[in-house]
PDB file of C-alpha atoms in Angstrom:
ATOM      1  CA  MET C   1      54.128 -16.349  64.215  1.00  0.00           C
ATOM      2  CA  ASN C   2      54.462 -19.299  66.565  1.00  0.00           C
ATOM      3  CA  LEU C   3      53.028 -22.342  64.798  1.00  0.00           C
ATOM      4  CA  ALA C   4      51.779 -24.028  67.958  1.00  0.00           C
ATOM      5  CA  ASP C   5      50.026 -20.821  69.021  1.00  0.00           C
ATOM      6  CA  VAL C   6      48.444 -20.497  65.564  1.00  0.00           C
ATOM      7  CA  MET C   7      47.084 -24.039  65.694  1.00  0.00           C
ATOM      8  CA  ASP C   8      45.876 -23.537  69.279  1.00  0.00           C
ATOM      9  CA  ASP C   9      44.159 -20.275  68.326  1.00  0.00           C
ATOM     10  CA  LEU C  10      42.284 -21.963  65.474  1.00  0.00           C
ATOM     11  CA  ALA C  11      41.317 -24.843  67.747  1.00  0.00           C
ATOM     12  CA  GLY C  12      40.070 -22.358  70.305  1.00  0.00           C
ATOM     13  CA  ALA C  13      37.802 -20.758  67.727  1.00  0.00           C
ATOM     14  CA  LEU C  14      36.471 -24.145  66.557  1.00  0.00           C
ATOM     15  CA  GLU C  15      35.515 -24.977  70.165  1.00  0.00           C
ATOM     16  CA  ASP C  16      32.629 -22.516  69.690  1.00  0.00           C
ATOM     17  CA  ILE C  17      30.959 -24.932  67.280  1.00  0.00           C
ATOM     18  CA  GLU C  18      28.525 -26.940  69.369  1.00  0.00           C
ATOM     19  CA  GLY C  19      29.025 -30.687  69.441  1.00  0.00           C
ATOM     20  CA  LEU C  20      32.407 -30.650  67.673  1.00  0.00           C
ATOM     21  CA  ARG C  21      35.369 -32.365  69.311  1.00  0.00           C
ATOM     22  CA  VAL C  22      38.428 -30.288  68.524  1.00  0.00           C
ATOM     23  CA  TYR C  23      42.004 -31.516  68.141  1.00  0.00           C
ATOM     24  CA  PRO C  24      44.639 -28.720  67.887  1.00  0.00           C
ATOM     25  CA  ALA C  25      47.005 -31.043  66.010  1.00  0.00           C
ATOM     26  CA  PRO C  26      46.764 -34.327  64.058  1.00  0.00           C
ATOM     27  CA  ALA C  27      45.697 -37.073  66.452  1.00  0.00           C
ATOM     28  CA  ASP C  28      46.097 -40.858  66.503  1.00  0.00           C
ATOM     29  CA  LYS C  29      42.447 -41.322  67.430  1.00  0.00           C
ATOM     30  CA  VAL C  30      39.424 -39.100  67.021  1.00  0.00           C
ATOM     31  CA  ALA C  31      35.838 -39.132  68.209  1.00  0.00           C
ATOM     32  CA  VAL C  32      33.500 -37.786  65.556  1.00  0.00           C
ATOM     33  CA  PRO C  33      32.240 -35.291  64.707  1.00  0.00           C
ATOM     34  CA  ALA C  34      35.753 -33.931  65.013  1.00  0.00           C
ATOM     35  CA  ALA C  35      37.752 -30.921  63.907  1.00  0.00           C
ATOM     36  CA  VAL C  36      41.457 -31.524  63.444  1.00  0.00           C
ATOM     37  CA  VAL C  37      43.904 -28.700  62.794  1.00  0.00           C
ATOM     38  CA  GLY C  38      46.460 -30.075  60.352  1.00  0.00           C
ATOM     39  CA  TRP C  39      50.104 -29.286  59.650  1.00  0.00           C
ATOM     40  CA  PRO C  40      50.769 -26.361  57.268  1.00  0.00           C
ATOM     41  CA  GLU C  41      50.858 -27.220  53.579  1.00  0.00           C
ATOM     42  CA  LEU C  42      52.605 -23.935  52.862  1.00  0.00           C
ATOM     43  CA  TYR C  43      54.716 -21.782  55.169  1.00  0.00           C
ATOM     44  CA  GLU C  44      56.344 -18.824  53.452  1.00  0.00           C
ATOM     45  CA  PHE C  45      58.736 -16.535  55.285  1.00  0.00           C
ATOM     46  CA  ASP C  46      59.558 -12.932  54.323  1.00  0.00           C
ATOM     47  CA  SER C  47      56.364 -11.641  52.741  1.00  0.00           C
ATOM     48  CA  THR C  48      57.782  -8.216  53.577  1.00  0.00           C
ATOM     49  CA  TYR C  49      61.222  -6.805  54.419  1.00  0.00           C
ATOM     50  CA  GLY C  50      62.592  -6.982  57.926  1.00  0.00           C
ATOM     51  CA  ARG C  51      60.707 -10.180  58.856  1.00  0.00           C
ATOM     52  CA  GLY C  52      57.552  -8.126  58.959  1.00  0.00           C
ATOM     53  CA  VAL C  53      55.040 -10.670  57.675  1.00  0.00           C
ATOM     54  CA  ASP C  54      54.934 -14.439  57.133  1.00  0.00           C
ATOM     55  CA  HIS C  55      52.251 -16.373  55.268  1.00  0.00           C
ATOM     56  CA  LEU C  56      51.015 -19.895  55.862  1.00  0.00           C
ATOM     57  CA  GLN C  57      48.232 -22.141  54.662  1.00  0.00           C
ATOM     58  CA  LEU C  58      47.051 -25.072  56.680  1.00  0.00           C
ATOM     59  CA  PRO C  59      44.136 -27.513  56.540  1.00  0.00           C
ATOM     60  CA  VAL C  60      41.341 -27.860  59.049  1.00  0.00           C
ATOM     61  CA  PHE C  61      39.658 -31.241  58.730  1.00  0.00           C
ATOM     62  CA  ILE C  62      36.083 -31.879  59.790  1.00  0.00           C
ATOM     63  CA  LEU C  63      35.559 -35.615  60.165  1.00  0.00           C
ATOM     64  CA  THR C  64      32.201 -37.258  60.508  1.00  0.00           C
ATOM     65  CA  GLY C  65      30.755 -40.736  60.300  1.00  0.00           C
ATOM     66  CA  ARG C  66      32.087 -43.472  58.086  1.00  0.00           C
ATOM     67  CA  VAL C  67      32.084 -43.082  54.327  1.00  0.00           C
ATOM     68  CA  ALA C  68      29.258 -45.606  53.981  1.00  0.00           C
ATOM     69  CA  GLU C  69      26.857 -43.691  56.241  1.00  0.00           C
ATOM     70  CA  ARG C  70      24.414 -41.522  54.241  1.00  0.00           C
ATOM     71  CA  ALA C  71      23.688 -39.397  57.273  1.00  0.00           C
ATOM     72  CA  ALA C  72      27.319 -38.304  57.323  1.00  0.00           C
ATOM     73  CA  ARG C  73      26.677 -36.190  54.223  1.00  0.00           C
ATOM     74  CA  ASP C  74      23.961 -34.173  55.918  1.00  0.00           C
ATOM     75  CA  ILE C  75      26.007 -33.738  59.075  1.00  0.00           C
ATOM     76  CA  LEU C  76      29.120 -32.648  57.155  1.00  0.00           C
ATOM     77  CA  GLY C  77      27.167 -30.221  55.017  1.00  0.00           C
ATOM     78  CA  ALA C  78      26.314 -27.979  57.976  1.00  0.00           C
ATOM     79  CA  TYR C  79      29.998 -27.363  58.669  1.00  0.00           C
ATOM     80  CA  CYS C  80      30.519 -26.320  55.051  1.00  0.00           C
ATOM     81  CA  ASP C  81      27.752 -23.733  55.013  1.00  0.00           C
ATOM     82  CA  GLY C  82      28.802 -20.177  54.178  1.00  0.00           C
ATOM     83  CA  SER C  83      27.339 -18.866  57.391  1.00  0.00           C
ATOM     84  CA  GLY C  84      25.660 -20.052  60.556  1.00  0.00           C
ATOM     85  CA  GLY C  85      26.610 -21.399  63.956  1.00  0.00           C
ATOM     86  CA  LYS C  86      28.206 -24.544  62.519  1.00  0.00           C
ATOM     87  CA  SER C  87      29.891 -22.840  59.570  1.00  0.00           C
ATOM     88  CA  VAL C  88      33.651 -23.371  59.816  1.00  0.00           C
ATOM     89  CA  LYS C  89      34.229 -20.386  57.509  1.00  0.00           C
ATOM     90  CA  ASP C  90      32.027 -18.104  59.558  1.00  0.00           C
ATOM     91  CA  VAL C  91      33.459 -19.182  62.916  1.00  0.00           C
ATOM     92  CA  LEU C  92      37.135 -19.036  61.952  1.00  0.00           C
ATOM     93  CA  GLU C  93      36.880 -15.669  60.173  1.00  0.00           C
ATOM     94  CA  ALA C  94      34.845 -14.016  62.922  1.00  0.00           C
ATOM     95  CA  ALA C  95      37.136 -15.041  65.783  1.00  0.00           C
ATOM     96  CA  SER C  96      39.738 -12.766  67.371  1.00  0.00           C
ATOM     97  CA  TYR C  97      43.291 -14.066  67.401  1.00  0.00           C
ATOM     98  CA  THR C  98      46.525 -13.184  69.159  1.00  0.00           C
ATOM     99  CA  ALA C  99      48.870 -15.520  67.259  1.00  0.00           C
ATOM    100  CA  MET C 100      48.115 -14.169  63.765  1.00  0.00           C
ATOM    101  CA  ALA C 101      46.813 -11.039  62.058  1.00  0.00           C
ATOM    102  CA  SER C 102      44.394 -12.327  59.423  1.00  0.00           C
ATOM    103  CA  VAL C 103      42.585 -15.600  58.771  1.00  0.00           C
ATOM    104  CA  ARG C 104      40.580 -16.522  55.676  1.00  0.00           C
ATOM    105  CA  VAL C 105      38.961 -19.864  54.906  1.00  0.00           C
ATOM    106  CA  ALA C 106      39.763 -20.030  51.228  1.00  0.00           C
ATOM    107  CA  SER C 107      38.252 -23.320  50.034  1.00  0.00           C
ATOM    108  CA  VAL C 108      37.042 -26.789  50.994  1.00  0.00           C
ATOM    109  CA  VAL C 109      37.412 -30.197  49.344  1.00  0.00           C
ATOM    110  CA  PHE C 110      35.821 -33.505  50.280  1.00  0.00           C
ATOM    111  CA  ASP C 111      37.485 -36.859  50.696  1.00  0.00           C
ATOM    112  CA  ALA C 112      37.667 -40.002  52.776  1.00  0.00           C
ATOM    113  CA  ILE C 113      40.393 -39.848  55.395  1.00  0.00           C
ATOM    114  CA  ALA C 114      41.694 -42.714  57.499  1.00  0.00           C
ATOM    115  CA  VAL C 115      42.594 -42.188  61.136  1.00  0.00           C
ATOM    116  CA  ASN C 116      43.940 -45.213  62.975  1.00  0.00           C
ATOM    117  CA  SER C 117      42.744 -47.392  60.055  1.00  0.00           C
ATOM    118  CA  ILE C 118      39.155 -46.118  60.357  1.00  0.00           C
ATOM    119  CA  GLU C 119      37.783 -44.258  57.318  1.00  0.00           C
ATOM    120  CA  TYR C 120      35.803 -41.087  57.864  1.00  0.00           C
ATOM    121  CA  LEU C 121      34.041 -38.728  55.504  1.00  0.00           C
ATOM    122  CA  ALA C 122      35.991 -35.472  55.661  1.00  0.00           C
ATOM    123  CA  ALA C 123      35.817 -31.876  54.599  1.00  0.00           C
ATOM    124  CA  ALA C 124      39.288 -30.360  54.314  1.00  0.00           C
ATOM    125  CA  PHE C 125      39.235 -26.566  54.615  1.00  0.00           C
ATOM    126  CA  THR C 126      42.233 -24.563  53.423  1.00  0.00           C
ATOM    127  CA  VAL C 127      42.900 -21.705  55.841  1.00  0.00           C
ATOM    128  CA  ASP C 128      45.017 -18.785  54.617  1.00  0.00           C
ATOM    129  CA  ILE C 129      46.875 -16.997  57.406  1.00  0.00           C
ATOM    130  CA  TYR C 130      49.084 -13.890  57.564  1.00  0.00           C
ATOM    131  CA  GLY C 131      50.931 -12.834  60.679  1.00  0.00           C
ATOM    132  CA  SER C 132      54.053 -11.330  62.126  1.00  0.00           C
ATOM    133  CA  GLY C 133      57.358 -12.746  60.974  1.00  0.00           C
ATOM    134  CA  SER C 134      58.825 -12.513  64.449  1.00  0.00           C
TER     135      SER C 134
ATOM    136  CA  MET B   1      81.815 -14.926  40.854  1.00  0.00           C
ATOM    137  CA  ALA B   2      78.994 -12.428  41.465  1.00  0.00           C
ATOM    138  CA  THR B   3      77.830 -11.939  45.040  1.00  0.00           C
ATOM    139  CA  THR B   4      74.056 -11.782  45.196  1.00  0.00           C
ATOM    140  CA  THR B   5      72.014 -10.156  47.942  1.00  0.00           C
ATOM    141  CA  LEU B   6      68.654 -11.272  49.241  1.00  0.00           C
ATOM    142  CA  SER B   7      65.991  -8.573  49.313  1.00  0.00           C
ATOM    143  CA  LYS B   8      64.511  -9.738  52.600  1.00  0.00           C
ATOM    144  CA  ASP B   9      67.068  -7.685  54.562  1.00  0.00           C
ATOM    145  CA  ALA B  10      66.405  -4.421  52.709  1.00  0.00           C
ATOM    146  CA  VAL B  11      65.291  -1.396  54.728  1.00  0.00           C
ATOM    147  CA  PHE B  12      63.234   1.598  53.599  1.00  0.00           C
ATOM    148  CA  LEU B  13      62.533   4.700  55.672  1.00  0.00           C
ATOM    149  CA  LEU B  14      60.057   7.368  54.602  1.00  0.00           C
ATOM    150  CA  ASN B  15      59.882  10.623  56.526  1.00  0.00           C
ATOM    151  CA  ALA B  16      62.296   9.026  59.022  1.00  0.00           C
ATOM    152  CA  VAL B  17      59.825   6.185  59.736  1.00  0.00           C
ATOM    153  CA  ASP B  18      61.009   2.617  59.082  1.00  0.00           C
ATOM    154  CA  ILE B  19      58.176   1.090  57.042  1.00  0.00           C
ATOM    155  CA  SER B  20      60.134  -2.022  56.037  1.00  0.00           C
ATOM    156  CA  ASP B  21      57.746  -4.370  57.846  1.00  0.00           C
ATOM    157  CA  PHE B  22      55.004  -3.400  55.379  1.00  0.00           C
ATOM    158  CA  VAL B  23      57.131  -3.210  52.194  1.00  0.00           C
ATOM    159  CA  ASP B  24      57.745  -6.098  49.805  1.00  0.00           C
ATOM    160  CA  THR B  25      58.979  -4.203  46.745  1.00  0.00           C
ATOM    161  CA  VAL B  26      61.120  -1.134  46.046  1.00  0.00           C
ATOM    162  CA  THR B  27      62.059   0.003  42.545  1.00  0.00           C
ATOM    163  CA  HIS B  28      64.526   2.898  42.656  1.00  0.00           C
ATOM    164  CA  THR B  29      65.152   4.528  39.273  1.00  0.00           C
ATOM    165  CA  GLU B  30      67.547   7.412  38.595  1.00  0.00           C
ATOM    166  CA  SER B  31      67.963   9.058  35.217  1.00  0.00           C
ATOM    167  CA  ALA B  32      69.406  12.101  33.493  1.00  0.00           C
ATOM    168  CA  ASP B  33      68.047  14.238  30.695  1.00  0.00           C
ATOM    169  CA  SER B  34      69.583  13.430  27.347  1.00  0.00           C
ATOM    170  CA  LEU B  35      70.667  16.658  25.603  1.00  0.00           C
ATOM    171  CA  ASP B  36      71.564  16.657  21.912  1.00  0.00           C
ATOM    172  CA  VAL B  37      74.640  18.790  21.273  1.00  0.00           C
ATOM    173  CA  THR B  38      75.274  17.698  17.689  1.00  0.00           C
ATOM    174  CA  THR B  39      77.049  20.213  15.524  1.00  0.00           C
ATOM    175  CA  TYR B  40      78.292  20.293  11.951  1.00  0.00           C
ATOM    176  CA  GLY B  41      81.103  17.912  11.188  1.00  0.00           C
ATOM    177  CA  ASN B  42      79.683  14.978  13.167  1.00  0.00           C
ATOM    178  CA  ASP B  43      78.375  11.798  11.586  1.00  0.00           C
ATOM    179  CA  GLY B  44      76.589  10.697  14.739  1.00  0.00           C
ATOM    180  CA  HIS B  45      74.532  12.475  17.334  1.00  0.00           C
ATOM    181  CA  ARG B  46      76.519  13.959  20.191  1.00  0.00           C
ATOM    182  CA  LYS B  47      75.027  13.776  23.648  1.00  0.00           C
ATOM    183  CA  ARG B  48      75.549  15.199  27.075  1.00  0.00           C
ATOM    184  CA  GLY B  49      73.713  14.655  30.320  1.00  0.00           C
ATOM    185  CA  GLY B  50      71.367  17.258  31.670  1.00  0.00           C
ATOM    186  CA  LEU B  51      69.323  17.552  34.792  1.00  0.00           C
ATOM    187  CA  THR B  52      68.862  14.395  36.814  1.00  0.00           C
ATOM    188  CA  ALA B  53      65.566  12.934  37.936  1.00  0.00           C
ATOM    189  CA  GLY B  54      64.329   9.827  39.681  1.00  0.00           C
ATOM    190  CA  THR B  55      61.409   7.851  40.960  1.00  0.00           C
ATOM    191  CA  ILE B  56      60.933   5.306  43.697  1.00  0.00           C
ATOM    192  CA  ALA B  57      58.021   2.887  43.425  1.00  0.00           C
ATOM    193  CA  ILE B  58      57.231   1.090  46.675  1.00  0.00           C
ATOM    194  CA  GLY B  59      54.492  -1.314  47.688  1.00  0.00           C
ATOM    195  CA  GLY B  60      53.575  -4.001  50.115  1.00  0.00           C
ATOM    196  CA  VAL B  61      51.115  -5.385  52.606  1.00  0.00           C
ATOM    197  CA  TYR B  62      48.438  -3.202  54.197  1.00  0.00           C
ATOM    198  CA  ASP B  63      48.425  -3.048  57.991  1.00  0.00           C
ATOM    199  CA  THR B  64      45.714  -1.999  60.398  1.00  0.00           C
ATOM    200  CA  THR B  65      47.989  -0.700  63.144  1.00  0.00           C
ATOM    201  CA  ALA B  66      48.920   2.921  63.842  1.00  0.00           C
ATOM    202  CA  SER B  67      52.345   2.367  62.293  1.00  0.00           C
ATOM    203  CA  GLY B  68      50.963   0.909  59.041  1.00  0.00           C
ATOM    204  CA  PRO B  69      51.111   2.447  55.552  1.00  0.00           C
ATOM    205  CA  HIS B  70      47.574   3.848  55.648  1.00  0.00           C
ATOM    206  CA  THR B  71      48.469   5.929  58.704  1.00  0.00           C
ATOM    207  CA  VAL B  72      52.079   6.714  57.818  1.00  0.00           C
ATOM    208  CA  ILE B  73      52.114   7.215  54.029  1.00  0.00           C
ATOM    209  CA  LYS B  74      48.655   8.382  52.985  1.00  0.00           C
ATOM    210  CA  PRO B  75      48.826  11.684  54.925  1.00  0.00           C
ATOM    211  CA  LEU B  76      52.120  12.490  53.178  1.00  0.00           C
ATOM    212  CA  LYS B  77      50.736  12.691  49.643  1.00  0.00           C
ATOM    213  CA  GLY B  78      51.597  15.967  47.997  1.00  0.00           C
ATOM    214  CA  THR B  79      54.421  16.664  50.437  1.00  0.00           C
ATOM    215  CA  VAL B  80      58.218  16.435  50.103  1.00  0.00           C
ATOM    216  CA  VAL B  81      59.774  14.237  52.788  1.00  0.00           C
ATOM    217  CA  PRO B  82      63.138  12.531  53.347  1.00  0.00           C
ATOM    218  CA  PHE B  83      63.779   8.927  52.298  1.00  0.00           C
ATOM    219  CA  ASP B  84      66.487   6.438  53.180  1.00  0.00           C
ATOM    220  CA  TRP B  85      66.922   3.315  51.021  1.00  0.00           C
ATOM    221  CA  ARG B  86      69.249   0.562  52.248  1.00  0.00           C
ATOM    222  CA  PRO B  87      69.163  -2.281  49.710  1.00  0.00           C
ATOM    223  CA  GLU B  88      71.474  -4.527  51.753  1.00  0.00           C
ATOM    224  CA  GLY B  89      69.943  -3.716  55.130  1.00  0.00           C
ATOM    225  CA  THR B  90      71.193  -1.699  58.080  1.00  0.00           C
ATOM    226  CA  GLY B  91      74.834  -1.972  59.108  1.00  0.00           C
ATOM    227  CA  ALA B  92      78.137  -0.140  59.117  1.00  0.00           C
ATOM    228  CA  GLY B  93      79.652  -0.015  55.659  1.00  0.00           C
ATOM    229  CA  LEU B  94      76.472  -1.074  53.873  1.00  0.00           C
ATOM    230  CA  PRO B  95      75.202   1.216  51.096  1.00  0.00           C
ATOM    231  CA  ALA B  96      72.424   3.755  51.565  1.00  0.00           C
ATOM    232  CA  SER B  97      70.748   6.240  49.238  1.00  0.00           C
ATOM    233  CA  THR B  98      69.215   9.268  50.893  1.00  0.00           C
ATOM    234  CA  GLY B  99      67.427  12.383  49.724  1.00  0.00           C
ATOM    235  CA  ASN B 100      63.952  13.860  49.497  1.00  0.00           C
ATOM    236  CA  VAL B 101      60.908  12.682  47.595  1.00  0.00           C
ATOM    237  CA  LEU B 102      57.500  14.041  46.655  1.00  0.00           C
ATOM    238  CA  VAL B 103      54.859  11.515  47.649  1.00  0.00           C
ATOM    239  CA  GLN B 104      53.048  11.706  44.324  1.00  0.00           C
ATOM    240  CA  ASN B 105      50.437   9.021  44.868  1.00  0.00           C
ATOM    241  CA  TYR B 106      49.262   6.329  47.280  1.00  0.00           C
ATOM    242  CA  VAL B 107      47.086   3.427  46.125  1.00  0.00           C
ATOM    243  CA  GLU B 108      45.289   0.719  48.113  1.00  0.00           C
ATOM    244  CA  SER B 109      43.947  -2.379  46.353  1.00  0.00           C
ATOM    245  CA  SER B 110      41.650  -5.051  47.773  1.00  0.00           C
ATOM    246  CA  PRO B 111      41.151  -8.177  45.646  1.00  0.00           C
ATOM    247  CA  VAL B 112      38.391 -10.244  47.213  1.00  0.00           C
ATOM    248  CA  ALA B 113      40.438 -13.441  47.530  1.00  0.00           C
ATOM    249  CA  ASP B 114      43.644 -11.831  48.736  1.00  0.00           C
ATOM    250  CA  ILE B 115      44.968  -9.493  51.393  1.00  0.00           C
ATOM    251  CA  VAL B 116      44.779  -5.717  51.059  1.00  0.00           C
ATOM    252  CA  ARG B 117      47.873  -4.264  49.389  1.00  0.00           C
ATOM    253  CA  TRP B 118      49.203  -0.770  48.829  1.00  0.00           C
ATOM    254  CA  THR B 119      51.576   1.027  46.469  1.00  0.00           C
ATOM    255  CA  ALA B 120      53.049   4.513  46.427  1.00  0.00           C
ATOM    256  CA  ALA B 121      54.863   6.520  43.750  1.00  0.00           C
ATOM    257  CA  LEU B 122      57.624   8.827  44.962  1.00  0.00           C
ATOM    258  CA  GLU B 123      59.388  11.441  42.795  1.00  0.00           C
ATOM    259  CA  ILE B 124      62.911  12.412  43.783  1.00  0.00           C
ATOM    260  CA  ASP B 125      63.324  16.075  44.657  1.00  0.00           C
ATOM    261  CA  GLY B 126      66.836  17.411  44.080  1.00  0.00           C
ATOM    262  CA  ASP B 127      69.961  15.285  44.518  1.00  0.00           C
ATOM    263  CA  VAL B 128      70.362  11.772  45.869  1.00  0.00           C
ATOM    264  CA  THR B 129      73.271  11.123  48.198  1.00  0.00           C
ATOM    265  CA  ASP B 130      74.850   7.697  47.887  1.00  0.00           C
ATOM    266  CA  GLY B 131      77.214   6.484  50.559  1.00  0.00           C
ATOM    267  CA  ASP B 132      77.960   3.865  53.154  1.00  0.00           C
ATOM    268  CA  GLN B 133      76.215   3.756  56.484  1.00  0.00           C
ATOM    269  CA  SER B 134      78.302   4.720  59.467  1.00  0.00           C
ATOM    270  CA  ALA B 135      78.703   2.613  62.611  1.00  0.00           C
TER     271      ALA B 135
END
């Protein structure tokens, strides 16, 4: 797999979510609501012999509002739904990809994340990816 | 000092098809029958080797393409086909074990939170030839 292509492919799929500004890599500034494809937290080579399959896990962050804004909770919730037009899980798993073979949104955790010293309410999705080792 | 070898370079061919890209484990076992030839006058059992036998257990990652294990291995069950096991990879002078195996079973497993995996049990038919690969 080519990491840049993987991150671009995920960003391309997230573009289908209406109203979401998508960043294919961590950015210095964001305009919310935003989707940011993060760096891999796990990148394992050699899942099979002969460089057949590699495995990586990376985060996709959905950022919205400031932590103090109550409305941010309702906005963020839609992206965490199990299905629907704004569901990150639904959109990423339904998309067709060229850079990787399989994509699964495994889990999501919630936190406050600072970007350029501004705190946002964030949902961090863990995306499990398998693809060619070459 | 012992010289270790990483498994990532191993190569496995089944029915002359290189399935290494979908394999993440190979367990190759060879054995011989143990025959008791104890006679009077011995204080301990006397043994000799009998017929040889062997099994090869393989498994790995399921693939949806036409060259994947579902397409290549599943149709072979119940048939005897050639195998070629190269534990150190492909290259002149590297070891290889070749022979024929009965594809005794093929199993696919699909845990909900993981990728689809497969395993196959192969029984060695006849002799295994061990040697070094040629150039």
